[in-house]
Amino acid sequence: MAQADMSLGRLGLSELAPGVVQSEIRAMSVACDAMGGVNLAQGVCDTEVPGVVAEGAIRAIRDGLNIYTRLDGIARLRKAIAAKAERTLGLVVDPEREVLVTSGTTGGLQATVMALLNPGDEVLLFEPLYGYHVSTLKSVRVVPVPVALVGEDWALDIDAVRAAITPKTRAMIINTPSNPAGKVFTRVELEGLASIAEEFDLFIFTDEIYEHFIYGGAKHVSPAVIPGMRERMILMSGFSKTFSVTGWRIGYLIADAKWIGAIGYFHDLTYVCAPAPLQQGVADGVEQLGADFYEGLAKEHEVKRGLIVDALRDAGMKPHIPDGAYYVLASAESLPGATAAEKARALLAKTGVASVAGSAFFYQEAGRPRKGEDLLRFCFAKRDEDLAEACRRLRALGR
């Protein structure tokens, strides 16, 4: 019997799949684990989980709160999120109609783009950018359009934003504080973007997951508080970073009630609901942890920022000082390698410290000059002893 020629059959990958590879962030984490190094690549945030959060989740499991929740999340958590939004942002939110608990901020964005965008639509992003935002858009065949931030402080060029808009533009994604640059968009910058959104009738999607990691004189402003933005705003955030529970996947979004139904439908279709007992633990944290917790979090990470910045300077790798989040982009010009990925692997081989190629945070496509090849990103949301060891190893480069 002749063997069937499967190459002529209908089996095969989707149009998207051939270009899909493991993210550089995860690839560096795997390489670091293989050699037992210090992982400053992935933002795993392995600092201590607040006791009230951990104990709340354990208690919920033992109390049998392990079944599906409503697709929009448990009432306690939605009410706590609404109260927090009013307390920290001055934003009045209806927890029954305008809050959706999601499987991380990533799950919230996936459901949002499925509900509100169509194939061929264009979305503006600000570069350096978070690669998962790009990949999420591409997964539903929406076109990412990068707009470069400029200078040492990653300033917004409002003229460049306006020039990037076409008849296909439907939305912009604002990540503030940003991953990887730690940029905190100013109120003036956000007002400029809000004006453009109104003029061209665009949605604004925000990723505000690092809202409590703010340093120096910087201040987090959500675009949702700018007059006229509530109807077109999808505010996304979560608790992965704030409570050091990145593996729990508890996020949320706040939006006008007219959008919540469709977004909730697609989130339910993909995730059903965020993990039930973990929602209970996070609700305990949001209800019980006050301003002193969030202020302490920022102060603790500002100290960590200082440690990694000083170590990078001593290593001869000039850092961009972040105003928020918990990453530092630093110059890799002194390291061997033709690309940032090669430089990151050379650094790992020499010091055992994992970083991420800066090129992972720029939109790379055929015919467009490659960017970020002389940058590496370092995460400083680490246990004190691990961060101290990483800094010691980095300093050895400068000797």
Tab-separated table of C-alpha atoms in Angstrom:
chain	number	residue	atom	x	y	z
A	1	MET	CA	0.000	0.000	0.000
A	2	ALA	CA	1.367	3.383	-0.931
A	3	GLN	CA	2.043	5.683	2.003
A	4	ALA	CA	-0.187	8.786	2.085
A	5	ASP	CA	1.553	12.054	1.254
A	6	MET	CA	0.477	14.254	4.180
A	7	SER	CA	2.267	17.263	2.680
A	8	LEU	CA	-0.593	17.547	0.183
A	9	GLY	CA	-3.335	17.397	2.798
A	10	ARG	CA	-5.278	20.056	4.656
A	11	LEU	CA	-3.313	19.780	7.879
A	12	GLY	CA	-1.119	22.765	8.650
A	13	LEU	CA	-0.472	25.796	10.793
A	14	SER	CA	-2.572	28.935	10.705
A	15	GLU	CA	-1.479	32.024	8.799
A	16	LEU	CA	-0.257	33.522	12.072
A	17	ALA	CA	1.608	30.549	13.492
A	18	PRO	CA	4.747	30.378	11.269
A	19	GLY	CA	5.884	33.745	12.644
A	20	VAL	CA	5.229	32.854	16.257
A	21	VAL	CA	8.245	32.137	18.450
A	22	GLN	CA	8.801	32.026	22.181
A	23	SER	CA	9.159	35.548	23.545
A	24	GLU	CA	12.704	36.719	24.203
A	25	ILE	CA	11.705	37.331	27.825
A	26	ARG	CA	10.751	33.692	28.354
A	27	ALA	CA	13.699	32.436	26.309
A	28	MET	CA	16.132	34.266	28.598
A	29	SER	CA	14.366	32.925	31.685
A	30	VAL	CA	14.799	29.376	30.370
A	31	ALA	CA	18.487	30.002	29.592
A	32	CYS	CA	19.010	31.496	33.052
A	33	ASP	CA	17.331	28.571	34.792
A	34	ALA	CA	19.482	26.118	32.848
A	35	MET	CA	22.667	27.612	34.315
A	36	GLY	CA	21.307	28.500	37.757
A	37	GLY	CA	21.803	32.228	37.228
A	38	VAL	CA	20.073	35.291	38.670
A	39	ASN	CA	17.003	36.097	36.610
A	40	LEU	CA	16.573	39.831	36.021
A	41	ALA	CA	14.901	39.076	32.679
A	42	GLN	CA	11.273	38.192	33.384
A	43	GLY	CA	9.138	40.430	35.601
A	44	VAL	CA	8.168	37.513	37.828
A	45	CYS	CA	8.162	39.752	40.926
A	46	ASP	CA	9.257	37.133	43.458
A	47	THR	CA	9.076	39.455	46.447
A	48	GLU	CA	6.929	38.558	49.473
A	49	VAL	CA	3.160	38.138	49.058
A	50	PRO	CA	1.222	40.194	51.651
A	51	GLY	CA	0.034	37.833	54.377
A	52	VAL	CA	-3.578	38.952	54.182
A	53	VAL	CA	-3.673	38.092	50.474
A	54	ALA	CA	-2.107	34.645	50.796
A	55	GLU	CA	-4.168	33.735	53.857
A	56	GLY	CA	-7.369	34.902	52.179
A	57	ALA	CA	-6.792	32.596	49.209
A	58	ILE	CA	-5.926	29.624	51.411
A	59	ARG	CA	-9.014	30.193	53.521
A	60	ALA	CA	-11.176	30.420	50.396
A	61	ILE	CA	-9.857	27.077	49.134
A	62	ARG	CA	-10.511	25.430	52.490
A	63	ASP	CA	-13.981	26.990	52.648
A	64	GLY	CA	-14.828	25.369	49.320
A	65	LEU	CA	-14.921	28.550	47.190
A	66	ASN	CA	-13.470	26.690	44.242
A	67	ILE	CA	-16.198	26.709	41.598
A	68	TYR	CA	-16.852	29.096	38.712
A	69	THR	CA	-17.646	32.673	39.621
A	70	ARG	CA	-19.878	35.001	37.643
A	71	LEU	CA	-18.160	35.838	34.392
A	72	ASP	CA	-17.477	39.374	35.663
A	73	GLY	CA	-15.939	38.191	38.946
A	74	ILE	CA	-17.034	37.976	42.581
A	75	ALA	CA	-19.062	40.882	43.932
A	76	ARG	CA	-16.618	41.564	46.804
A	77	LEU	CA	-13.730	42.098	44.455
A	78	ARG	CA	-15.671	44.221	41.970
A	79	LYS	CA	-16.854	46.462	44.818
A	80	ALA	CA	-13.323	46.667	46.218
A	81	ILE	CA	-11.939	47.614	42.789
A	82	ALA	CA	-14.566	50.342	42.393
A	83	ALA	CA	-13.777	51.709	45.858
A	84	LYS	CA	-10.038	51.661	45.118
A	85	ALA	CA	-10.558	53.493	41.803
A	86	GLU	CA	-12.454	56.234	43.613
A	87	ARG	CA	-9.937	56.398	46.454
A	88	THR	CA	-6.749	56.455	44.361
A	89	LEU	CA	-7.884	57.980	41.051
A	90	GLY	CA	-10.974	59.957	41.987
A	91	LEU	CA	-12.903	57.818	39.489
A	92	VAL	CA	-16.516	56.942	40.328
A	93	VAL	CA	-17.325	53.454	39.016
A	94	ASP	CA	-20.410	51.231	39.145
A	95	PRO	CA	-19.144	47.792	40.314
A	96	GLU	CA	-22.182	46.017	38.832
A	97	ARG	CA	-22.013	47.488	35.337
A	98	GLU	CA	-18.523	48.912	34.747
A	99	VAL	CA	-16.044	46.452	36.305
A	100	LEU	CA	-14.852	43.133	34.882
A	101	VAL	CA	-12.442	40.866	36.768
A	102	THR	CA	-10.085	39.304	34.217
A	103	SER	CA	-7.434	36.615	33.913
A	104	GLY	CA	-4.652	39.130	34.289
A	105	THR	CA	-4.328	42.385	32.415
A	106	THR	CA	-3.272	40.290	29.435
A	107	GLY	CA	-6.615	38.477	29.467
A	108	GLY	CA	-8.412	41.790	29.706
A	109	LEU	CA	-6.634	43.152	26.635
A	110	GLN	CA	-7.287	39.975	24.645
A	111	ALA	CA	-11.023	40.145	25.380
A	112	THR	CA	-11.113	43.877	24.671
A	113	VAL	CA	-9.551	43.681	21.226
A	114	MET	CA	-11.788	40.735	20.303
A	115	ALA	CA	-14.856	42.708	21.349
A	116	LEU	CA	-14.046	46.145	19.944
A	117	LEU	CA	-11.717	45.755	16.956
A	118	ASN	CA	-11.885	44.127	13.531
A	119	PRO	CA	-9.205	42.569	11.296
A	120	GLY	CA	-7.314	45.311	9.473
A	121	ASP	CA	-7.971	47.965	12.117
A	122	GLU	CA	-4.893	49.864	13.286
A	123	VAL	CA	-3.849	50.603	16.878
A	124	LEU	CA	-1.141	53.047	17.962
A	125	LEU	CA	1.441	51.930	20.536
A	126	PHE	CA	4.312	53.883	22.069
A	127	GLU	CA	7.827	52.589	21.594
A	128	PRO	CA	9.672	51.125	23.516
A	129	LEU	CA	6.629	48.891	23.916
A	130	TYR	CA	5.537	45.714	25.636
A	131	GLY	CA	5.678	42.859	23.143
A	132	TYR	CA	2.571	41.110	24.462
A	133	HIS	CA	0.515	44.147	23.448
A	134	VAL	CA	1.762	43.768	19.876
A	135	SER	CA	1.224	40.000	19.843
A	136	THR	CA	-2.290	40.320	21.227
A	137	LEU	CA	-3.240	42.732	18.456
A	138	LYS	CA	-1.712	40.523	15.785
A	139	SER	CA	-3.510	37.458	17.169
A	140	VAL	CA	-6.815	38.977	16.035
A	141	ARG	CA	-5.261	40.368	12.842
A	142	VAL	CA	-5.240	43.960	14.044
A	143	VAL	CA	-2.305	46.064	12.818
A	144	PRO	CA	0.090	47.541	15.422
A	145	VAL	CA	1.408	50.998	14.519
A	146	PRO	CA	4.398	52.073	16.655
A	147	VAL	CA	5.054	55.693	17.564
A	148	ALA	CA	8.549	56.347	18.922
A	149	LEU	CA	9.057	58.102	22.245
A	150	VAL	CA	12.093	60.367	22.047
A	151	GLY	CA	15.144	61.363	24.055
A	152	GLU	CA	16.624	60.200	27.331
A	153	ASP	CA	13.309	60.655	29.128
A	154	TRP	CA	11.181	59.014	26.417
A	155	ALA	CA	9.127	62.133	25.730
A	156	LEU	CA	5.924	62.030	23.706
A	157	ASP	CA	6.054	63.594	20.228
A	158	ILE	CA	2.448	64.624	19.677
A	159	ASP	CA	3.128	65.516	16.030
A	160	ALA	CA	4.396	61.971	15.428
A	161	VAL	CA	1.188	60.606	16.949
A	162	ARG	CA	-0.930	62.692	14.644
A	163	ALA	CA	1.169	61.674	11.623
A	164	ALA	CA	0.664	57.970	12.411
A	165	ILE	CA	-3.134	58.168	12.220
A	166	THR	CA	-4.868	56.831	9.121
A	167	PRO	CA	-8.519	56.175	8.252
A	168	LYS	CA	-8.005	52.660	9.683
A	169	THR	CA	-6.872	53.837	13.133
A	170	ARG	CA	-9.335	52.729	15.813
A	171	ALA	CA	-7.471	52.956	19.120
A	172	MET	CA	-4.265	53.638	21.007
A	173	ILE	CA	-2.678	51.662	23.853
A	174	ILE	CA	-1.146	53.715	26.644
A	175	ASN	CA	1.049	51.796	29.097
A	176	THR	CA	1.748	54.038	32.084
A	177	PRO	CA	3.997	53.494	33.964
A	178	SER	CA	5.492	51.627	31.051
A	179	ASN	CA	7.238	48.354	30.542
A	180	PRO	CA	10.137	48.427	29.640
A	181	ALA	CA	11.093	52.114	29.870
A	182	GLY	CA	9.464	53.021	33.180
A	183	LYS	CA	7.975	56.081	31.513
A	184	VAL	CA	5.184	57.788	33.425
A	185	PHE	CA	3.062	59.783	31.004
A	186	THR	CA	2.462	63.307	32.307
A	187	ARG	CA	-0.976	64.846	32.546
A	188	VAL	CA	-0.057	67.265	29.750
A	189	GLU	CA	0.955	64.370	27.490
A	190	LEU	CA	-2.225	62.480	28.326
A	191	GLU	CA	-4.357	65.535	27.643
A	192	GLY	CA	-2.703	65.789	24.219
A	193	LEU	CA	-3.503	62.156	23.493
A	194	ALA	CA	-7.053	62.606	24.798
A	195	SER	CA	-7.561	65.520	22.433
A	196	ILE	CA	-6.411	63.386	19.503
A	197	ALA	CA	-8.667	60.525	20.611
A	198	GLU	CA	-11.655	62.873	20.616
A	199	GLU	CA	-10.739	64.460	17.294
A	200	PHE	CA	-10.391	61.122	15.493
A	201	ASP	CA	-12.970	59.227	17.573
A	202	LEU	CA	-10.545	56.617	18.923
A	203	PHE	CA	-10.684	54.190	21.816
A	204	ILE	CA	-7.986	54.483	24.482
A	205	PHE	CA	-6.843	51.178	26.018
A	206	THR	CA	-4.615	51.555	29.055
A	207	ASP	CA	-2.316	49.141	30.841
A	208	GLU	CA	-1.837	50.597	34.326
A	209	ILE	CA	-0.537	47.464	36.058
A	210	TYR	CA	2.457	49.375	37.518
A	211	GLU	CA	0.364	52.269	38.882
A	212	HIS	CA	1.765	51.921	42.420
A	213	PHE	CA	5.427	51.719	41.361
A	214	ILE	CA	6.158	55.458	41.128
A	215	TYR	CA	9.421	57.191	42.090
A	216	GLY	CA	10.687	60.658	42.876
A	217	GLY	CA	8.331	63.437	41.883
A	218	ALA	CA	6.431	61.394	39.300
A	219	LYS	CA	2.672	60.977	39.663
A	220	HIS	CA	0.455	58.360	38.082
A	221	VAL	CA	-2.457	59.857	36.149
A	222	SER	CA	-4.999	57.588	34.496
A	223	PRO	CA	-6.336	58.912	31.181
A	224	ALA	CA	-9.768	57.912	32.487
A	225	VAL	CA	-9.865	61.002	34.736
A	226	ILE	CA	-9.369	63.437	31.851
A	227	PRO	CA	-12.683	65.063	30.932
A	228	GLY	CA	-14.434	63.389	28.011
A	229	MET	CA	-12.474	60.121	28.213
A	230	ARG	CA	-14.769	57.813	30.204
A	231	GLU	CA	-16.871	56.683	27.262
A	232	ARG	CA	-13.905	55.805	25.052
A	233	MET	CA	-11.625	54.441	27.816
A	234	ILE	CA	-10.907	50.804	28.651
A	235	LEU	CA	-8.799	51.012	31.818
A	236	MET	CA	-6.873	47.802	32.514
A	237	SER	CA	-4.849	46.964	35.601
A	238	GLY	CA	-4.443	44.158	38.099
A	239	PHE	CA	-2.774	42.780	41.199
A	240	SER	CA	-0.004	40.556	39.809
A	241	LYS	CA	2.714	43.105	40.507
A	242	THR	CA	1.258	44.985	43.478
A	243	PHE	CA	0.684	41.831	45.537
A	244	SER	CA	3.587	39.812	44.021
A	245	VAL	CA	1.206	37.165	42.669
A	246	THR	CA	2.117	37.142	38.991
A	247	GLY	CA	1.090	33.492	38.681
A	248	TRP	CA	-2.414	34.045	40.050
A	249	ARG	CA	-3.686	35.927	36.979
A	250	ILE	CA	-6.095	38.326	38.683
A	251	GLY	CA	-6.621	41.531	36.727
A	252	TYR	CA	-9.512	43.833	35.971
A	253	LEU	CA	-10.810	46.397	33.588
A	254	ILE	CA	-13.065	49.407	34.015
A	255	ALA	CA	-15.149	50.610	31.088
A	256	ASP	CA	-18.439	52.212	30.155
A	257	ALA	CA	-21.277	49.740	30.629
A	258	LYS	CA	-21.988	49.699	26.892
A	259	TRP	CA	-18.678	47.888	26.276
A	260	ILE	CA	-18.568	45.562	29.292
A	261	GLY	CA	-21.112	43.051	27.947
A	262	ALA	CA	-19.201	42.233	24.761
A	263	ILE	CA	-15.800	42.273	26.474
A	264	GLY	CA	-17.150	40.007	29.215
A	265	TYR	CA	-18.521	37.606	26.597
A	266	PHE	CA	-15.120	37.121	24.984
A	267	HIS	CA	-13.347	36.856	28.325
A	268	ASP	CA	-15.826	34.151	29.345
A	269	LEU	CA	-15.325	32.390	26.014
A	270	THR	CA	-11.550	32.273	26.466
A	271	TYR	CA	-11.039	32.032	30.242
A	272	VAL	CA	-14.513	31.360	31.755
A	273	CYS	CA	-13.463	33.321	34.846
A	274	ALA	CA	-10.427	34.337	36.830
A	275	PRO	CA	-9.438	31.725	39.483
A	276	ALA	CA	-12.178	31.774	42.120
A	277	PRO	CA	-10.298	31.359	45.445
A	278	LEU	CA	-7.552	33.693	44.292
A	279	GLN	CA	-10.159	36.391	43.642
A	280	GLN	CA	-11.132	36.037	47.318
A	281	GLY	CA	-7.531	36.482	48.487
A	282	VAL	CA	-7.018	39.530	46.311
A	283	ALA	CA	-10.320	40.995	47.564
A	284	ASP	CA	-9.017	40.705	51.121
A	285	GLY	CA	-5.889	42.598	50.106
A	286	VAL	CA	-7.725	45.399	48.307
A	287	GLU	CA	-10.168	45.784	51.200
A	288	GLN	CA	-7.644	45.678	54.041
A	289	LEU	CA	-4.360	47.127	52.787
A	290	GLY	CA	-4.276	50.904	53.054
A	291	ALA	CA	-2.250	53.787	51.683
A	292	ASP	CA	0.744	52.903	53.867
A	293	PHE	CA	1.109	49.584	52.049
A	294	TYR	CA	1.204	51.221	48.605
A	295	GLU	CA	3.543	53.985	49.781
A	296	GLY	CA	5.848	51.386	51.315
A	297	LEU	CA	5.821	49.390	48.092
A	298	ALA	CA	6.992	52.413	46.114
A	299	LYS	CA	9.702	53.289	48.662
A	300	GLU	CA	10.966	49.705	48.772
A	301	HIS	CA	11.287	49.527	45.011
A	302	GLU	CA	12.863	52.972	44.784
A	303	VAL	CA	15.680	51.596	46.936
A	304	LYS	CA	15.959	48.578	44.641
A	305	ARG	CA	16.033	50.920	41.650
A	306	GLY	CA	18.982	52.763	43.160
A	307	LEU	CA	20.900	49.529	43.686
A	308	ILE	CA	20.535	48.281	40.114
A	309	VAL	CA	21.178	51.726	38.593
A	310	ASP	CA	24.432	52.088	40.553
A	311	ALA	CA	25.533	48.567	39.621
A	312	LEU	CA	24.855	49.148	35.928
A	313	ARG	CA	26.835	52.389	36.014
A	314	ASP	CA	29.748	50.599	37.685
A	315	ALA	CA	29.525	47.914	34.972
A	316	GLY	CA	29.860	50.567	32.253
A	317	MET	CA	26.268	50.140	31.092
A	318	LYS	CA	24.631	53.562	31.120
A	319	PRO	CA	21.056	53.210	32.475
A	320	HIS	CA	17.908	55.127	31.596
A	321	ILE	CA	16.491	56.067	35.012
A	322	PRO	CA	12.833	54.945	35.187
A	323	ASP	CA	10.175	57.099	36.858
A	324	GLY	CA	7.937	54.083	37.390
A	325	ALA	CA	7.473	50.310	36.994
A	326	TYR	CA	10.387	48.074	37.995
A	327	TYR	CA	12.604	47.791	34.943
A	328	VAL	CA	15.723	49.584	33.751
A	329	LEU	CA	16.861	49.875	30.146
A	330	ALA	CA	20.638	50.158	29.939
A	331	SER	CA	23.218	50.586	27.196
A	332	ALA	CA	24.815	47.342	26.015
A	333	GLU	CA	27.328	48.948	23.645
A	334	SER	CA	30.291	47.621	25.633
A	335	LEU	CA	29.161	43.989	25.426
A	336	PRO	CA	30.204	41.585	22.658
A	337	GLY	CA	27.665	40.607	20.028
A	338	ALA	CA	26.096	42.009	16.880
A	339	THR	CA	22.561	42.065	18.299
A	340	ALA	CA	20.960	42.731	21.656
A	341	ALA	CA	20.015	39.053	21.913
A	342	GLU	CA	23.662	38.078	21.470
A	343	LYS	CA	24.727	40.713	23.996
A	344	ALA	CA	22.199	39.432	26.550
A	345	ARG	CA	23.506	35.888	26.152
A	346	ALA	CA	27.115	37.078	26.410
A	347	LEU	CA	26.274	38.869	29.656
A	348	LEU	CA	24.531	35.765	30.988
A	349	ALA	CA	27.487	33.547	30.081
A	350	LYS	CA	29.996	35.898	31.734
A	351	THR	CA	28.089	36.921	34.878
A	352	GLY	CA	25.156	34.549	35.296
A	353	VAL	CA	22.778	37.537	35.241
A	354	ALA	CA	19.877	37.301	32.815
A	355	SER	CA	18.493	40.357	31.040
A	356	VAL	CA	16.289	40.837	27.983
A	357	ALA	CA	17.348	42.117	24.570
A	358	GLY	CA	16.144	45.683	24.053
A	359	SER	CA	15.080	44.759	20.525
A	360	ALA	CA	12.207	42.770	22.079
A	361	PHE	CA	10.571	46.093	22.976
A	362	PHE	CA	10.550	47.623	19.522
A	363	TYR	CA	8.312	46.666	16.624
A	364	GLN	CA	10.507	44.814	14.172
A	365	GLU	CA	9.238	44.251	10.644
A	366	ALA	CA	10.732	43.812	7.205
A	367	GLY	CA	11.884	47.057	5.634
A	368	ARG	CA	11.986	48.911	8.957
A	369	PRO	CA	15.326	49.714	10.648
A	370	ARG	CA	15.915	47.520	13.663
A	371	LYS	CA	15.892	49.296	17.014
A	372	GLY	CA	16.998	48.466	20.528
A	373	GLU	CA	20.049	46.423	19.532
A	374	ASP	CA	22.269	48.322	21.992
A	375	LEU	CA	19.857	48.071	24.935
A	376	LEU	CA	19.162	45.463	27.602
A	377	ARG	CA	16.291	45.423	30.097
A	378	PHE	CA	16.799	44.483	33.738
A	379	CYS	CA	14.006	43.756	36.260
A	380	PHE	CA	14.670	44.854	39.847
A	381	ALA	CA	11.538	43.449	41.538
A	382	LYS	CA	13.636	40.777	43.236
A	383	ARG	CA	14.283	39.541	46.750
A	384	ASP	CA	16.974	41.684	48.377
A	385	GLU	CA	19.547	38.893	48.510
A	386	ASP	CA	19.066	37.981	44.841
A	387	LEU	CA	19.241	41.605	43.700
A	388	ALA	CA	22.387	42.165	45.780
A	389	GLU	CA	24.025	39.126	44.185
A	390	ALA	CA	23.070	40.290	40.687
A	391	CYS	CA	24.511	43.739	41.410
A	392	ARG	CA	27.746	42.195	42.705
A	393	ARG	CA	28.112	40.151	39.534
A	394	LEU	CA	27.369	43.116	37.272
A	395	ARG	CA	29.945	45.293	39.026
A	396	ALA	CA	32.594	42.709	38.228
A	397	LEU	CA	32.244	43.718	34.561
A	398	GLY	CA	33.668	47.144	35.329
A	399	ARG	CA	36.777	45.896	37.066
